[in-house]
PDB file of C-alpha atoms in Angstrom:
ATOM      1  CA  ASP A   1       0.042   0.019   0.021  1.00  0.00           C
ATOM      2  CA  LEU A   2       2.813   2.444   0.789  1.00  0.00           C
ATOM      3  CA  VAL A   3       4.543   1.953  -2.541  1.00  0.00           C
ATOM      4  CA  THR A   4       1.318   2.307  -4.575  1.00  0.00           C
ATOM      5  CA  ALA A   5       0.508   5.467  -2.767  1.00  0.00           C
ATOM      6  CA  GLU A   6       3.792   6.937  -3.997  1.00  0.00           C
ATOM      7  CA  ILE A   7       3.159   5.971  -7.411  1.00  0.00           C
ATOM      8  CA  GLY A   8      -0.081   7.855  -7.581  1.00  0.00           C
ATOM      9  CA  ALA A   9      -2.717   7.518 -10.243  1.00  0.00           C
ATOM     10  CA  SER A  10      -2.043   4.202 -11.873  1.00  0.00           C
ATOM     11  CA  THR A  11      -3.744   1.176 -13.523  1.00  0.00           C
ATOM     12  CA  SER A  12      -2.673  -2.481 -13.498  1.00  0.00           C
ATOM     13  CA  LEU A  13      -1.547  -3.916 -16.875  1.00  0.00           C
ATOM     14  CA  ALA A  14      -4.408  -6.435 -16.358  1.00  0.00           C
ATOM     15  CA  SER A  15      -6.911  -3.634 -16.225  1.00  0.00           C
ATOM     16  CA  LEU A  16      -5.346  -1.952 -19.250  1.00  0.00           C
ATOM     17  CA  LEU A  17      -5.474  -5.271 -21.125  1.00  0.00           C
ATOM     18  CA  ALA A  18      -9.319  -5.456 -20.437  1.00  0.00           C
ATOM     19  CA  THR A  19      -9.977  -1.892 -21.399  1.00  0.00           C
ATOM     20  CA  VAL A  20      -7.499  -0.675 -23.986  1.00  0.00           C
ATOM     21  CA  PRO A  21      -5.735  -3.975 -25.168  1.00  0.00           C
ATOM     22  CA  ASP A  22      -4.110  -2.393 -28.377  1.00  0.00           C
ATOM     23  CA  GLN A  23      -2.680   0.538 -26.328  1.00  0.00           C
ATOM     24  CA  LEU A  24      -0.542  -1.240 -23.764  1.00  0.00           C
ATOM     25  CA  PRO A  25       2.715   0.411 -22.926  1.00  0.00           C
ATOM     26  CA  TRP A  26       4.895  -2.545 -23.955  1.00  0.00           C
ATOM     27  CA  ASN A  27       8.138  -0.526 -24.034  1.00  0.00           C
ATOM     28  CA  ALA A  28       7.623   0.914 -20.585  1.00  0.00           C
ATOM     29  CA  VAL A  29       6.930  -2.497 -19.177  1.00  0.00           C
ATOM     30  CA  ALA A  30      10.002  -4.060 -20.916  1.00  0.00           C
ATOM     31  CA  GLN A  31      12.140  -1.225 -19.503  1.00  0.00           C
ATOM     32  CA  ALA A  32      10.719  -1.647 -15.968  1.00  0.00           C
ATOM     33  CA  VAL A  33      11.349  -5.541 -16.027  1.00  0.00           C
ATOM     34  CA  ALA A  34      14.751  -5.095 -17.569  1.00  0.00           C
ATOM     35  CA  ASP A  35      15.734  -2.620 -14.812  1.00  0.00           C
ATOM     36  CA  LEU A  36      14.515  -5.066 -12.163  1.00  0.00           C
ATOM     37  CA  HIS A  37      16.379  -7.945 -13.671  1.00  0.00           C
ATOM     38  CA  HIS A  38      19.642  -5.940 -14.188  1.00  0.00           C
ATOM     39  CA  ALA A  39      19.476  -5.185 -10.569  1.00  0.00           C
ATOM     40  CA  GLY A  40      19.572  -8.863  -9.932  1.00  0.00           C
ATOM     41  CA  VAL A  41      16.085  -9.113  -8.658  1.00  0.00           C
ATOM     42  CA  TRP A  42      13.814 -12.196  -9.303  1.00  0.00           C
ATOM     43  CA  HIS A  43      10.122 -11.410  -8.988  1.00  0.00           C
ATOM     44  CA  ALA A  44       8.301 -14.347  -7.524  1.00  0.00           C
ATOM     45  CA  ASP A  45       4.950 -13.203  -8.853  1.00  0.00           C
ATOM     46  CA  LEU A  46       5.582 -11.304 -12.072  1.00  0.00           C
ATOM     47  CA  ASN A  47       2.068 -10.981 -13.494  1.00  0.00           C
ATOM     48  CA  ALA A  48      -0.076  -8.434 -15.153  1.00  0.00           C
ATOM     49  CA  HIS A  49      -1.706  -7.472 -11.769  1.00  0.00           C
ATOM     50  CA  ASN A  50       1.600  -6.646 -10.327  1.00  0.00           C
ATOM     51  CA  VAL A  51       2.649  -4.146 -13.245  1.00  0.00           C
ATOM     52  CA  LEU A  52       1.185  -0.737 -12.743  1.00  0.00           C
ATOM     53  CA  VAL A  53       1.279   2.043 -15.359  1.00  0.00           C
ATOM     54  CA  ASP A  54       0.878   5.744 -14.128  1.00  0.00           C
ATOM     55  CA  ASP A  55      -0.775   8.560 -15.926  1.00  0.00           C
ATOM     56  CA  GLY A  56       2.749   9.537 -17.480  1.00  0.00           C
ATOM     57  CA  GLY A  57       3.057   5.997 -19.111  1.00  0.00           C
ATOM     58  CA  GLN A  58       5.800   4.769 -16.725  1.00  0.00           C
ATOM     59  CA  ALA A  59       5.520   1.120 -15.627  1.00  0.00           C
ATOM     60  CA  TRP A  60       5.947   0.135 -11.990  1.00  0.00           C
ATOM     61  CA  LEU A  61       6.489  -3.367 -10.560  1.00  0.00           C
ATOM     62  CA  ILE A  62       4.876  -4.132  -7.175  1.00  0.00           C
ATOM     63  CA  ASP A  63       4.480  -6.996  -4.711  1.00  0.00           C
ATOM     64  CA  PHE A  64       7.952  -7.995  -3.724  1.00  0.00           C
ATOM     65  CA  ASP A  65       7.132 -10.000  -0.706  1.00  0.00           C
ATOM     66  CA  ARG A  66       8.723 -13.214  -2.087  1.00  0.00           C
ATOM     67  CA  ALA A  67      11.329 -11.482  -4.397  1.00  0.00           C
ATOM     68  CA  GLU A  68      14.866 -12.685  -4.148  1.00  0.00           C
ATOM     69  CA  GLU A  69      18.281 -11.126  -5.171  1.00  0.00           C
ATOM     70  CA  ARG A  70      19.996 -13.413  -7.413  1.00  0.00           C
ATOM     71  CA  LEU A  71      23.169 -13.627  -9.580  1.00  0.00           C
ATOM     72  CA  LEU A  72      22.333 -12.650 -13.103  1.00  0.00           C
ATOM     73  CA  ARG A  73      21.380 -15.767 -15.136  1.00  0.00           C
ATOM     74  CA  LEU A  74      19.530 -15.915 -18.352  1.00  0.00           C
ATOM     75  CA  GLN A  75      17.408 -18.840 -17.237  1.00  0.00           C
ATOM     76  CA  TRP A  76      15.681 -17.277 -14.332  1.00  0.00           C
ATOM     77  CA  ARG A  77      15.153 -14.155 -16.253  1.00  0.00           C
ATOM     78  CA  GLU A  78      13.458 -16.101 -19.092  1.00  0.00           C
ATOM     79  CA  ASP A  79      11.391 -17.927 -16.485  1.00  0.00           C
ATOM     80  CA  ASN A  80      10.302 -14.652 -15.095  1.00  0.00           C
ATOM     81  CA  LEU A  81       9.348 -13.208 -18.491  1.00  0.00           C
ATOM     82  CA  GLU A  82       7.376 -16.491 -19.217  1.00  0.00           C
ATOM     83  CA  ARG A  83       5.461 -16.107 -15.997  1.00  0.00           C
ATOM     84  CA  LEU A  84       4.360 -12.670 -17.269  1.00  0.00           C
ATOM     85  CA  HIS A  85       3.371 -14.095 -20.565  1.00  0.00           C
ATOM     86  CA  ARG A  86       1.306 -16.789 -18.983  1.00  0.00           C
ATOM     87  CA  SER A  87      -0.385 -14.254 -16.885  1.00  0.00           C
ATOM     88  CA  LEU A  88      -1.382 -12.192 -20.056  1.00  0.00           C
ATOM     89  CA  VAL A  89      -2.514 -15.356 -22.004  1.00  0.00           C
ATOM     90  CA  LYS A  90      -4.617 -16.295 -18.942  1.00  0.00           C
ATOM     91  CA  LEU A  91      -6.274 -12.811 -19.030  1.00  0.00           C
ATOM     92  CA  GLY A  92      -7.062 -13.298 -22.594  1.00  0.00           C
ATOM     93  CA  ALA A  93      -4.341 -11.408 -24.454  1.00  0.00           C
ATOM     94  CA  GLU A  94      -4.254 -13.738 -27.404  1.00  0.00           C
ATOM     95  CA  ARG A  95      -7.979 -12.900 -27.998  1.00  0.00           C
ATOM     96  CA  LEU A  96      -7.789  -9.203 -27.033  1.00  0.00           C
ATOM     97  CA  VAL A  97      -4.588  -7.998 -28.587  1.00  0.00           C
ATOM     98  CA  ARG A  98      -4.307  -8.116 -32.411  1.00  0.00           C
ATOM     99  CA  GLY A  99      -1.382 -10.046 -33.358  1.00  0.00           C
ATOM    100  CA  PHE A 100      -0.359 -10.816 -29.775  1.00  0.00           C
ATOM    101  CA  GLY A 101       2.450 -13.286 -30.797  1.00  0.00           C
ATOM    102  CA  LEU A 102       4.209 -10.593 -32.820  1.00  0.00           C
ATOM    103  CA  THR A 103       3.466  -8.048 -29.981  1.00  0.00           C
ATOM    104  CA  TRP A 104       4.931 -10.261 -27.448  1.00  0.00           C
ATOM    105  CA  GLN A 105       8.128 -10.851 -29.527  1.00  0.00           C
ATOM    106  CA  GLY A 106       8.290  -7.079 -29.888  1.00  0.00           C
ATOM    107  CA  PHE A 107       8.166  -6.888 -26.078  1.00  0.00           C
ATOM    108  CA  LEU A 108      10.867  -9.448 -25.697  1.00  0.00           C
ATOM    109  CA  ASP A 109      13.065  -7.506 -28.208  1.00  0.00           C
ATOM    110  CA  ALA A 110      12.436  -4.236 -26.250  1.00  0.00           C
ATOM    111  CA  TYR A 111      13.325  -6.030 -22.960  1.00  0.00           C
ATOM    112  CA  ALA A 112      16.557  -7.385 -24.511  1.00  0.00           C
ATOM    113  CA  GLN A 113      17.550  -3.977 -25.853  1.00  0.00           C
ATOM    114  CA  ALA A 114      16.676  -2.199 -22.409  1.00  0.00           C
ATOM    115  CA  PHE A 115      18.709  -5.005 -20.583  1.00  0.00           C
ATOM    116  CA  ALA A 116      21.676  -4.528 -22.887  1.00  0.00           C
ATOM    117  CA  GLN A 117      21.576  -0.801 -22.388  1.00  0.00           C
ATOM    118  CA  ARG A 118      21.601  -1.176 -18.627  1.00  0.00           C
ATOM    119  CA  LYS A 119      24.653  -3.463 -18.941  1.00  0.00           C
ATOM    120  CA  ARG A 120      26.380  -0.927 -21.191  1.00  0.00           C
ATOM    121  CA  GLU A 121      25.682   1.902 -18.788  1.00  0.00           C
ATOM    122  CA  HIS A 122      27.002  -0.235 -15.840  1.00  0.00           C
ATOM    123  CA  LEU A 123      30.278  -0.930 -17.726  1.00  0.00           C
ATOM    124  CA  THR A 124      30.960   2.826 -18.481  1.00  0.00           C
TER     125      THR A 124
END
């Protein structure tokens, strides 16, 4: 509750999927997840309900009660992304978002770019 109060006016990705499925802020979500992963944080419950989008279009991740700090490994990052994908599919993304398969691939590409950018910034 404290964190969400600091975020201000926001809507969950799940709610946005139900109301404006073709206007989801994929790049902002990809950036937020990439930032989290680059920090070495594994989110135990990365799903569409735990992604908030504020009025400015910035994505925020919430519900870290079972999160863990981990050494960076591709496998746990991929597993975390797959958990988010399953959540979106369960909420009907394949039906609601035109070309969801391509959209999801675009999300993964944006995530990879954002993660690589964080790595480059860290090295300089």
